């Protein structure tokens, strides 16, 4: 892996996960959506975009998106996407410590298996 | 005060939206890959070269199809995050890696090694475990 590829990889994992955690925080402030009519979905998204966390999350995810575009121009999609799955570890920790989610043992095991799968993909 | 939905309904609703994410997400990635493959790798990171590269990206039809699919993915993602744990949604949507590998083979003609298939299988096993945990562990804000 070259230096630009490694840097892109770090941005994809950490900016991507941080952005998703921020977006998740914004959506939790909105509350559970029950009505999925286009009008209501548009209204929910409109309300979400009036929350600061949403913009912070989108900014981080935008950085991750352009890093992904660069990475996709260098490597095959079936290699790039699984490798970015390391963000699952960061996501689980972020969910627990930043969003106050209670993660059962089974879910931690699942995340661990995802990581093992990622390692297998990387060495293959 | 919000109505408390039966747990099974919440789980089914969560899985349905994750299924939509798993469909639109990989589809978007494959369109982006198609677009970037046609454009090729950036030659240098100077300002004129980067601007030219950016113009090539935003005038590519495949890139816009990819962005459209990823927007659909994002809407489903926002909806599911309004009630489900991030630590549930994120690993559960890892099934998309299987879809990506399949689309890579079928649409882009890429080769996927047996070792990579094994990795994808282990990822899916992890997703199954995550799927057997409650979709929401936090209280809904009042």
XYZ file of N, CA, C and O in Angstrom, chain A residues 16-17 20-21 23-24 27-34 36 41 44-45 49 54 58 61 65-66 68-70 72-79 81-82 84-85 87-89 91-92 95 99-104 106-107 109-111 113-114 116-118 120-121 124, chain B residues 3 5 10 13 17 29 32-33 36 40-41 45 53-54 57 67 70 74-75 77-79 81-88 90-91 93-94 97 100-101 104 108 110-113 115-116 118-120 122-123 125-127 129-130 132-138 140-141:
512
model
N -14.923 8.943 8.180
C -16.187 8.276 7.820
C -16.974 7.870 9.055
O -18.162 8.179 9.179
N -16.307 7.214 9.998
C -16.993 6.756 11.209
C -17.421 7.940 12.079
O -18.550 7.956 12.593
N -20.492 9.462 10.628
C -21.699 8.651 10.824
C -22.199 8.746 12.271
O -23.400 8.768 12.527
N -21.260 8.798 13.208
C -21.652 8.937 14.623
C -22.357 10.279 14.848
O -23.360 10.342 15.563
N -24.003 12.021 12.553
C -25.312 11.943 11.881
C -26.295 11.132 12.735
O -27.468 11.492 12.887
N -25.800 10.054 13.321
C -26.638 9.218 14.179
C -27.148 10.036 15.366
O -28.318 9.942 15.749
N -29.966 12.263 14.187
C -31.218 11.532 13.920
C -31.889 11.071 15.211
O -33.118 10.992 15.278
N -31.088 10.794 16.235
C -31.683 10.414 17.526
C -32.418 11.609 18.136
O -33.404 11.446 18.853
N -31.934 12.814 17.851
C -32.607 14.017 18.332
C -33.971 14.178 17.652
O -34.913 14.671 18.239
N -34.072 13.734 16.390
C -35.350 13.804 15.650
C -36.354 12.810 16.248
O -37.521 13.094 16.409
N -35.882 11.616 16.583
C -36.767 10.580 17.115
C -37.234 9.621 16.038
O -37.056 9.879 14.834
N -37.833 8.498 16.464
C -38.211 7.430 15.530
C -39.212 7.896 14.481
O -40.234 8.503 14.801
N -38.905 7.589 13.223
C -39.805 7.936 12.110
C -40.800 6.788 11.916
O -40.400 5.620 11.843
N -42.088 7.117 11.868
C -43.128 6.091 11.666
C -43.780 6.207 10.296
O -44.282 5.243 9.748
N -43.470 6.929 6.393
C -42.435 6.954 5.351
C -42.944 7.508 4.023
O -42.402 7.187 2.959
N -40.841 12.048 4.814
C -39.406 11.773 4.774
C -38.641 13.068 4.470
O -37.633 13.377 5.112
N -38.667 15.213 7.560
C -37.721 14.698 8.567
C -36.297 15.112 8.197
O -35.524 15.595 9.043
N -35.959 14.940 6.908
C -34.596 15.286 6.455
C -34.366 16.791 6.609
O -33.303 17.235 7.048
N -31.471 18.561 8.955
C -30.436 19.473 8.462
C -30.437 20.824 9.194
O -29.668 21.707 8.859
N -25.618 17.246 12.301
C -25.806 16.716 10.946
C -24.762 17.323 9.998
O -24.119 16.609 9.225
N -21.877 15.422 8.020
C -21.816 15.465 6.557
C -20.427 15.921 6.093
O -19.878 15.396 5.126
N -18.054 13.077 6.472
C -18.371 12.025 5.498
C -17.978 12.453 4.082
O -17.622 11.610 3.257
N -15.682 10.490 1.575
C -16.179 10.140 0.241
C -15.120 10.413 -0.830
O -14.875 9.577 -1.703
N -14.459 11.597 -0.740
C -13.446 11.917 -1.754
C -12.209 11.024 -1.601
O -11.568 10.667 -2.590
N -12.476 7.977 -0.667
C -12.936 6.723 -1.276
C -12.825 6.775 -2.797
O -12.386 5.801 -3.430
N -13.199 7.920 -3.379
C -13.090 8.083 -4.835
C -11.638 7.876 -5.283
O -11.372 7.176 -6.265
N -10.702 8.494 -4.549
C -9.282 8.363 -4.897
C -8.854 6.903 -4.802
O -8.202 6.360 -5.706
N -10.717 4.254 -5.007
C -11.364 3.434 -6.043
C -10.647 3.561 -7.389
O -10.753 2.676 -8.240
N -9.934 4.676 -7.583
C -9.225 4.836 -8.856
C -7.919 4.026 -8.865
O -7.313 3.845 -9.907
N -7.508 3.564 -7.655
C -6.247 2.816 -7.572
C -6.461 1.311 -7.434
O -5.641 0.519 -7.846
N -7.566 0.929 -6.761
C -7.757 -0.497 -6.443
C -9.124 -1.001 -6.899
O -10.018 -0.207 -7.141
N -9.286 -2.339 -6.943
C -10.576 -2.936 -7.296
C -11.601 -2.691 -6.190
O -11.261 -2.697 -5.009
N -12.876 -2.543 -6.601
C -13.942 -2.261 -5.638
C -14.093 -3.406 -4.627
O -14.358 -3.181 -3.447
N -13.862 -4.646 -5.057
C -14.022 -5.783 -4.145
C -12.875 -5.857 -3.132
O -12.912 -6.639 -2.198
N -11.832 -5.050 -3.326
C -10.761 -4.952 -2.339
C -10.972 -3.716 -1.459
O -10.905 -3.801 -0.235
N -13.689 -1.788 -0.700
C -14.822 -1.701 0.221
C -14.636 -2.593 1.457
O -14.825 -2.131 2.580
N -14.242 -3.881 1.298
C -14.037 -4.687 2.513
C -12.942 -4.144 3.432
O -13.072 -4.192 4.640
N -12.199 -1.120 4.089
C -12.700 -0.001 4.879
C -13.569 -0.480 6.056
O -13.974 0.328 6.882
N -13.815 -1.786 6.139
C -14.649 -2.322 7.216
C -13.990 -2.210 8.582
O -14.638 -2.474 9.592
N -13.568 0.314 10.036
C -14.320 1.368 10.709
C -15.374 0.776 11.659
O -15.910 1.500 12.504
N -15.650 -0.526 11.529
C -16.630 -1.164 12.417
C -16.156 -1.175 13.860
O -16.960 -1.052 14.786
N -14.857 -1.335 14.073
C -14.319 -1.305 15.441
C -14.496 0.106 15.999
O -15.004 0.281 17.112
N -16.570 2.270 15.039
C -18.008 2.521 15.162
C -18.593 1.946 16.445
O -19.412 2.590 17.110
N -18.172 0.730 16.798
C -18.687 0.091 18.012
C -18.249 0.876 19.251
O -19.057 1.150 20.144
N -20.163 4.167 19.276
C -21.559 3.956 19.668
C -21.684 3.843 21.177
O -22.595 4.411 21.798
N -22.348 7.708 22.041
C -23.810 7.742 21.907
C -24.520 7.038 23.065
O -25.748 7.007 23.117
N -23.765 6.429 23.977
C -24.361 5.791 25.158
C -25.116 4.507 24.858
O -26.013 4.120 25.608
N -24.770 3.830 23.743
C -25.445 2.577 23.420
C -24.877 1.446 24.290
O -23.693 1.443 24.602
N -25.771 0.511 24.670
C -25.305 -0.633 25.463
C -25.082 -1.796 24.510
O -26.040 -2.326 23.937
N -23.832 -2.179 24.332
C -23.524 -3.200 23.325
C -23.435 -4.572 23.979
O -22.538 -4.816 24.794
N -24.367 -5.492 23.657
C -24.324 -6.827 24.245
C -23.091 -7.602 23.754
O -22.532 -7.286 22.695
N -22.855 -10.447 22.429
C -23.055 -11.039 21.096
C -22.716 -10.033 19.983
O -22.159 -10.383 18.952
N -23.051 -8.773 20.215
C -22.769 -7.755 19.198
C -21.256 -7.505 19.093
O -20.726 -7.358 18.002
N -19.003 -9.742 19.709
C -18.482 -10.912 18.990
C -18.685 -10.754 17.484
O -17.820 -11.101 16.682
N -19.856 -10.241 17.132
C -20.158 -10.006 15.723
C -19.175 -9.021 15.102
O -18.649 -9.250 14.006
N -18.898 -7.937 15.826
C -17.940 -6.925 15.334
C -16.556 -7.559 15.192
O -15.845 -7.323 14.206
N -15.871 -10.694 14.618
C -15.876 -11.558 13.423
C -15.743 -10.724 12.142
O -15.040 -11.126 11.209
N -16.418 -9.585 12.129
C -16.303 -8.700 10.960
C -14.838 -8.305 10.771
O -14.311 -8.312 9.654
N -12.138 -9.979 11.813
C -11.378 -11.145 11.348
C -11.596 -11.328 9.848
O -10.653 -11.594 9.087
N -12.844 -11.144 9.432
C -13.159 -11.235 8.006
C -12.377 -10.220 7.194
O -11.844 -10.526 6.128
N -12.273 -9.010 7.743
C -11.521 -7.946 7.069
C -10.050 -8.339 6.944
O -9.428 -8.174 5.890
N -8.812 -11.325 6.846
C -8.714 -12.383 5.819
C -8.747 -11.783 4.417
O -7.992 -12.197 3.530
N -9.616 -10.793 4.254
C -9.715 -10.128 2.954
C -8.391 -9.432 2.618
O -7.893 -9.503 1.487
N -5.548 -11.898 1.674
C -5.829 -12.806 0.547
C -5.233 -12.251 -0.746
O -5.066 -11.061 -0.899
N -45.417 6.499 20.988
C -45.929 5.147 21.184
C -44.776 4.158 21.210
O -43.830 4.299 20.462
N -43.544 0.785 20.162
C -43.910 -0.265 19.211
C -43.441 -1.619 19.730
O -42.440 -1.689 20.443
N -40.186 -3.456 15.449
C -39.034 -2.560 15.347
C -37.888 -3.282 14.662
O -37.211 -2.734 13.797
N -38.694 -3.747 10.950
C -38.565 -2.453 10.260
C -37.087 -2.122 10.040
O -36.686 -1.681 8.956
N -35.099 -1.773 6.304
C -34.347 -0.600 5.855
C -32.879 -0.935 5.607
O -32.264 -0.391 4.692
N -21.540 2.099 -5.224
C -20.086 1.880 -5.266
C -19.646 1.335 -6.625
O -18.608 1.734 -7.153
N -19.720 4.082 -9.173
C -18.565 4.968 -8.962
C -17.293 4.326 -9.514
O -16.480 4.982 -10.158
N -17.148 3.031 -9.254
C -15.962 2.327 -9.757
C -15.925 2.359 -11.291
O -14.868 2.570 -11.898
N -14.855 5.874 -12.269
C -13.449 6.147 -11.972
C -12.516 5.326 -12.860
O -11.422 5.757 -13.202
N -9.714 7.092 -14.899
C -8.324 6.716 -14.623
C -7.779 7.411 -13.389
O -8.438 8.283 -12.808
N -6.550 7.060 -12.994
C -5.938 7.629 -11.789
C -5.466 9.056 -12.059
O -5.097 9.396 -13.186
N -1.018 16.087 -8.283
C -1.923 16.775 -7.356
C -1.768 18.303 -7.439
O -2.055 19.003 -6.483
N -9.300 17.062 -13.129
C -9.740 15.735 -12.671
C -11.145 15.824 -12.061
O -12.009 14.987 -12.327
N -11.380 16.902 -11.267
C -12.676 17.118 -10.637
C -13.756 17.322 -11.702
O -14.868 16.796 -11.590
N -14.751 14.110 -13.206
C -15.602 13.347 -12.277
C -17.048 13.832 -12.344
O -17.973 13.027 -12.493
N -23.848 8.433 -7.450
C -24.252 9.402 -6.419
C -25.756 9.261 -6.125
O -26.180 9.298 -4.969
N -26.259 6.241 -4.014
C -25.764 6.493 -2.660
C -26.670 7.469 -1.901
O -26.777 7.391 -0.678
N -28.445 6.814 1.541
C -28.315 7.745 2.662
C -29.675 8.062 3.293
O -29.782 8.167 4.519
N -30.708 8.181 2.455
C -32.053 8.453 2.993
C -32.494 7.275 3.879
O -32.986 7.472 5.005
N -30.588 5.200 5.341
C -29.672 5.212 6.482
C -30.146 6.202 7.550
O -30.185 5.875 8.751
N -30.545 7.399 7.116
C -31.038 8.408 8.057
C -32.295 7.904 8.764
O -32.440 8.068 9.975
N -33.205 7.286 7.990
C -34.456 6.812 8.577
C -34.177 5.779 9.666
O -34.694 5.866 10.769
N -31.502 5.223 11.345
C -30.753 5.759 12.496
C -31.641 6.589 13.418
O -31.234 6.927 14.530
N -32.864 6.899 12.970
C -33.746 7.669 13.834
C -34.265 6.816 14.997
O -34.776 7.341 15.972
N -34.156 5.469 14.839
C -34.612 4.623 15.948
C -33.592 3.553 16.367
O -33.545 3.171 17.524
N -32.773 3.079 15.438
C -31.896 1.945 15.762
C -30.508 2.406 16.205
O -30.053 3.495 15.830
N -29.832 1.557 16.987
C -28.458 1.852 17.427
C -27.527 1.948 16.232
O -27.594 1.122 15.310
N -26.599 2.902 16.299
C -25.571 2.977 15.261
C -24.719 1.704 15.280
O -24.361 1.171 14.228
N -24.440 1.206 16.504
C -23.593 0.010 16.635
C -24.318 -1.252 16.171
O -23.719 -2.323 16.081
N -25.624 -1.167 15.892
C -26.365 -2.282 15.283
C -26.391 -2.113 13.767
O -26.082 -3.029 13.010
N -24.542 -0.268 11.703
C -23.256 -0.272 10.997
C -22.767 -1.696 10.692
O -22.550 -2.020 9.517
N -22.630 -2.580 11.717
C -22.172 -3.927 11.361
C -23.213 -4.747 10.585
O -22.850 -5.549 9.720
N -25.167 -3.792 8.319
C -25.147 -3.442 6.896
C -23.898 -3.982 6.192
O -23.716 -3.769 4.997
N -23.055 -4.699 6.951
C -21.834 -5.270 6.348
C -22.148 -6.359 5.320
O -21.267 -6.778 4.567
N -20.929 -6.105 1.744
C -19.640 -6.548 1.198
C -19.790 -7.780 0.313
O -19.081 -7.963 -0.657
N -21.182 -6.409 -2.859
C -20.107 -5.741 -3.612
C -19.259 -6.769 -4.363
O -18.944 -6.586 -5.545
N -18.904 -7.868 -3.670
C -18.086 -8.895 -4.316
C -18.830 -9.494 -5.507
O -18.258 -9.693 -6.589
N -19.001 -6.959 -8.220
C -17.653 -6.829 -8.795
C -17.413 -7.884 -9.855
O -16.847 -7.618 -10.922
N -18.494 -5.747 -13.141
C -17.195 -5.195 -13.513
C -16.213 -6.254 -14.021
O -15.123 -5.920 -14.482
N -14.474 -8.357 -12.276
C -13.292 -8.483 -11.422
C -13.174 -9.912 -10.884
O -14.165 -10.625 -10.746
N -11.937 -10.303 -10.558
C -11.711 -11.637 -9.975
C -11.691 -11.516 -8.457
O -11.106 -10.585 -7.913
N -12.368 -12.436 -7.772
C -12.365 -12.464 -6.305
C -11.764 -13.790 -5.865
O -12.270 -14.854 -6.213
N -10.652 -13.741 -5.085
C -9.952 -14.972 -4.691
C -10.736 -15.730 -3.621
O -11.622 -15.173 -2.973
N -9.605 -16.759 -0.779
C -9.306 -16.158 0.526
C -10.206 -14.979 0.820
O -10.689 -14.801 1.942
N -10.462 -14.187 -0.204
C -11.340 -13.022 -0.030
C -12.778 -13.475 0.210
O -13.502 -12.887 1.007
N -13.580 -16.197 1.727
C -13.602 -16.665 3.113
C -13.794 -15.463 4.046
O -14.596 -15.529 4.994
N -13.046 -14.395 3.778
C -13.194 -13.172 4.575
C -14.610 -12.649 4.540
O -15.189 -12.303 5.582
N -15.193 -12.617 3.358
C -16.578 -12.125 3.216
C -17.539 -13.031 3.993
O -18.466 -12.555 4.659
N -16.854 -14.802 6.727
C -16.690 -14.519 8.163
C -17.386 -13.204 8.520
O -18.040 -13.095 9.567
N -17.272 -12.208 7.642
C -17.966 -10.928 7.860
C -19.478 -11.177 7.979
O -20.137 -10.675 8.881
N -20.967 -13.912 8.885
C -21.230 -14.609 10.147
C -21.319 -13.592 11.287
O -22.203 -13.679 12.153
N -20.407 -12.638 11.277
C -20.433 -11.564 12.273
C -21.727 -10.774 12.199
O -22.323 -10.441 13.224
N -22.169 -10.526 10.993
C -23.418 -9.771 10.793
C -24.607 -10.547 11.359
O -25.505 -9.974 11.980
N -24.556 -12.592 13.884
C -24.518 -12.441 15.345
C -25.077 -11.090 15.766
O -25.888 -11.007 16.691
N -24.668 -10.057 15.071
C -25.161 -8.704 15.380
C -26.679 -8.652 15.206
O -27.394 -8.049 16.011
N -28.789 -10.768 15.826
C -29.515 -11.409 16.922
C -29.483 -10.581 18.205
O -29.804 -11.086 19.273
N -29.054 -9.324 18.110
C -29.078 -8.446 19.286
C -30.179 -7.401 19.087
O -30.629 -7.192 17.961
N -30.648 -6.770 20.171
C -31.727 -5.768 20.002
C -31.283 -4.600 19.126
O -30.140 -4.149 19.245
N -32.195 -4.148 18.264
C -31.837 -3.061 17.344
C -31.664 -1.737 18.079
O -30.948 -0.863 17.616
N -32.345 -1.600 19.232
C -32.219 -0.336 19.985
C -31.972 -0.629 21.456
O -32.682 -1.411 22.071
N -30.939 -0.005 22.020
C -30.638 -0.197 23.447
C -30.735 1.112 24.223
O -30.477 1.140 25.420
N -31.086 2.187 23.521
C -31.205 3.480 24.205
C -32.664 3.910 24.219
O -33.472 3.428 23.415
N -35.824 6.360 23.614
C -36.141 7.404 22.633
C -36.299 8.737 23.357
O -36.928 8.794 24.420
N -35.691 9.836 22.824
C -35.829 11.118 23.526
C -37.281 11.568 23.589
O -38.039 11.377 22.638
